[in-house]
Amino acid sequence: MADVLPLVEARLHSALGEPDARAAVTFLGTDRIEVLRFPAAGQEGDVVRYATLGMSAQPMADPTAVLADPVKGPRAELVLSVRAGMADTDKVLRPLAVLAASPQVEGVVVAPGASLDVGEPLWPGAPFTSVLVAEPGGLVEDLELDAPLDPVRFLPLLPMTPNEAAWKRVHGAPALQERWLNHGTDLRDPSRRSVPLD
């Protein structure tokens, strides 16, 4: 069976350009997770992107399953986009790797609409400790793999303030995203305030 990660990295390069930095994190009992940093370029010259590489090496298993299927199951990588130069966002590498390792460590399936919490600021001084997993397909197209493997989906992450995360738990992800849209929230601003929630 083909190694998935070189194909994933090639897809990231074709969509986002060449990374200018990468960091690797290994957690006890898990595969190595890399985080690639793609510098601001092109039309959106002030946006830097961080993408995980390694989460898709194994399919995510249903936590209720007795045995994890080594072949079938959803595969994904995470992509975070933030405005460059406004905060020390390069410190997000380790929290991103923690989130990418969560399917292996905690047996969770990461899917659109989910909240992921790292329990600490995503980077120094960040008003966010969690992210909302958004729908894939916009920035980086799904990577089709040979059957019976599921495609790799590249899931955008939208940072949430604690108040937004609490509101989302009650009202749901679509309602929070609609509120962001209605208020013209710049979700790439690394120091933005919470959207009005009353």
Coordinates of C-alpha atoms in Angstrom, one line a residue:
M1 CA 0.0 0.0 0.0
A2 CA 1.4 3.4 -0.9
D3 CA 2.7 5.6 1.9
V4 CA 0.1 8.3 2.2
L5 CA 2.3 11.1 3.7
P6 CA 4.4 11.9 0.6
L7 CA 1.2 12.3 -1.4
V8 CA -0.3 14.5 1.3
E9 CA 2.8 16.7 1.4
A10 CA 2.8 17.0 -2.4
R11 CA -0.8 18.2 -2.3
L12 CA 0.0 20.8 0.4
H13 CA 2.9 22.1 -1.7
S14 CA 0.8 22.4 -4.8
A15 CA -2.0 24.2 -2.9
L16 CA 0.1 26.4 -0.6
G17 CA 3.6 26.7 -2.1
E18 CA 6.8 25.7 -0.5
P19 CA 7.0 25.7 3.4
D20 CA 9.7 27.9 4.9
A21 CA 9.8 26.0 8.2
R22 CA 8.7 22.7 9.7
A23 CA 8.7 21.2 13.2
A24 CA 8.3 17.6 14.3
V25 CA 6.7 16.5 17.5
T26 CA 6.5 12.9 18.7
F27 CA 4.1 11.9 21.6
L28 CA 4.6 8.7 23.5
G29 CA 2.9 5.8 21.6
T30 CA 2.1 7.8 18.5
D31 CA 3.5 8.4 15.1
R32 CA 5.5 11.6 14.5
I33 CA 3.5 14.7 13.6
E34 CA 5.0 17.5 11.6
V35 CA 3.7 21.0 11.3
L36 CA 4.7 22.9 8.1
R37 CA 4.7 26.7 7.9
F38 CA 3.7 28.3 4.6
P39 CA 4.7 31.9 4.3
A40 CA 2.4 34.7 3.3
A41 CA 2.4 35.0 -0.6
G42 CA 0.3 35.8 -3.5
Q43 CA -3.1 37.6 -3.3
E44 CA -3.4 37.1 0.4
G45 CA 0.1 38.4 1.1
D46 CA -0.4 38.8 4.8
V47 CA -1.7 35.4 5.7
V48 CA 0.6 32.6 7.0
R49 CA -0.6 29.0 7.0
Y50 CA 0.2 26.1 9.2
A51 CA -0.6 22.6 8.1
T52 CA -0.1 19.3 9.9
L53 CA 1.5 16.3 8.3
G54 CA 1.2 12.9 9.8
M55 CA -2.3 12.8 11.1
S56 CA -3.5 11.1 7.9
A57 CA -1.0 8.3 8.1
Q58 CA -3.6 6.2 10.0
P59 CA -7.4 6.3 9.5
M60 CA -9.3 7.7 12.4
A61 CA -11.1 5.0 14.3
D62 CA -14.6 5.1 15.9
P63 CA -13.9 5.2 19.6
T64 CA -16.7 2.7 20.2
A65 CA -15.2 0.1 17.9
V66 CA -13.7 -2.9 19.5
L67 CA -10.9 -3.1 16.9
A68 CA -9.6 -0.2 14.8
D69 CA -9.6 -0.9 11.1
P70 CA -6.1 -0.3 9.9
V71 CA -7.2 0.6 6.3
K72 CA -10.7 2.1 6.3
G73 CA -11.8 5.2 8.1
P74 CA -11.6 8.9 7.7
R75 CA -8.2 10.6 7.2
A76 CA -7.5 14.2 7.7
E77 CA -4.8 16.9 8.2
L78 CA -5.4 20.3 9.9
V79 CA -4.8 23.8 8.3
L80 CA -4.7 27.0 10.3
S81 CA -4.6 30.4 8.6
V82 CA -3.6 33.6 10.5
R83 CA -2.5 37.1 9.6
A84 CA 1.3 37.4 9.8
G85 CA 3.2 39.7 12.0
M86 CA 0.5 40.5 14.5
A87 CA 1.3 37.9 17.1
D88 CA 3.9 35.2 17.8
T89 CA 1.8 32.6 16.0
D90 CA 4.8 30.4 15.2
K91 CA 4.4 29.0 18.8
V92 CA 1.2 27.3 17.5
L93 CA 3.2 24.4 16.1
R94 CA 3.1 22.3 19.3
P95 CA -0.7 22.9 20.0
L96 CA -1.4 22.0 16.4
A97 CA 0.6 18.8 16.7
V98 CA -1.3 18.0 19.9
L99 CA -4.6 18.4 18.0
A100 CA -3.3 16.3 15.1
A101 CA -2.3 13.5 17.5
S102 CA -5.7 13.4 19.3
P103 CA -7.2 10.7 17.1
Q104 CA -4.3 8.4 18.0
V105 CA -4.0 9.5 21.7
E106 CA -7.7 9.9 22.6
G107 CA -9.4 7.9 19.9
V108 CA -11.5 10.8 18.6
V109 CA -12.7 11.3 15.1
V110 CA -12.0 14.9 14.0
A111 CA -14.8 16.1 11.7
P112 CA -16.3 19.4 10.6
G113 CA -18.3 21.1 13.3
A114 CA -16.2 19.6 16.1
S115 CA -14.5 21.7 18.8
L116 CA -10.9 20.9 19.7
D117 CA -9.4 22.4 22.9
V118 CA -5.8 22.5 23.8
G119 CA -6.4 23.9 27.3
E120 CA -4.0 26.8 26.9
P121 CA -3.5 29.7 24.6
L122 CA -2.8 28.6 21.0
W123 CA 0.2 31.0 21.0
P124 CA 1.6 33.4 23.6
G125 CA -1.1 36.0 24.5
A126 CA -3.7 34.4 22.2
P127 CA -7.3 34.9 23.2
F128 CA -8.1 31.4 22.0
T129 CA -7.6 28.0 23.6
S130 CA -9.8 26.0 21.1
V131 CA -10.7 25.8 17.5
L132 CA -13.8 25.0 15.4
V133 CA -13.2 22.5 12.7
A134 CA -14.6 23.9 9.4
E135 CA -15.7 22.2 6.2
P136 CA -12.8 21.1 3.9
G137 CA -12.3 21.6 0.2
G138 CA -11.9 25.4 -0.1
L139 CA -8.2 26.0 0.4
V140 CA -6.7 22.5 -0.2
E141 CA -8.7 20.0 -2.2
D142 CA -9.4 16.5 -0.8
L143 CA -6.7 14.0 -1.8
E144 CA -8.2 10.8 -3.3
L145 CA -6.4 7.6 -2.4
D146 CA -6.6 4.2 -4.0
A147 CA -9.5 2.1 -2.8
P148 CA -10.3 1.0 -0.2
L149 CA -8.7 4.0 1.5
D150 CA -10.8 7.0 2.3
P151 CA -9.6 10.3 0.9
V152 CA -7.5 12.7 3.0
R153 CA -9.5 15.8 3.9
F154 CA -7.7 19.1 4.8
L155 CA -9.7 20.6 7.6
P156 CA -9.5 24.3 8.2
L157 CA -9.3 25.4 11.9
L158 CA -11.1 28.5 13.1
P159 CA -9.8 29.8 16.5
M160 CA -12.5 30.3 19.1
T161 CA -12.5 32.4 22.3
P162 CA -13.7 30.6 25.4
N163 CA -17.0 32.5 25.3
E164 CA -17.5 31.5 21.6
A165 CA -16.7 27.9 22.4
A166 CA -19.2 27.9 25.3
W167 CA -21.9 29.5 23.0
K168 CA -21.2 27.0 20.3
R169 CA -21.7 24.1 22.7
V170 CA -25.2 25.4 23.3
H171 CA -26.2 26.7 19.9
G172 CA -24.1 24.6 17.5
A173 CA -21.4 25.3 15.0
P174 CA -23.6 26.6 12.1
A175 CA -25.1 29.3 14.5
L176 CA -21.6 30.5 15.6
Q177 CA -20.4 30.6 12.0
E178 CA -23.5 32.6 11.0
R179 CA -22.8 35.0 13.8
W180 CA -19.2 35.5 12.7
L181 CA -20.4 36.1 9.2
N182 CA -23.1 38.6 10.2
H183 CA -20.6 40.6 12.2
G184 CA -17.9 40.5 9.5
T185 CA -15.5 38.8 11.9
D186 CA -11.9 38.5 10.6
L187 CA -11.3 34.9 11.7
R188 CA -7.6 35.2 10.7
D189 CA -6.9 38.1 13.1
P190 CA -4.7 36.4 15.8
S191 CA -5.8 39.0 18.4
R192 CA -9.4 39.5 17.6
R193 CA -12.1 39.9 20.3
S194 CA -15.0 37.6 20.8
V195 CA -18.0 38.2 18.5
P196 CA -21.0 39.7 20.3
L197 CA -23.0 36.7 21.7
D198 CA -26.1 38.3 23.3

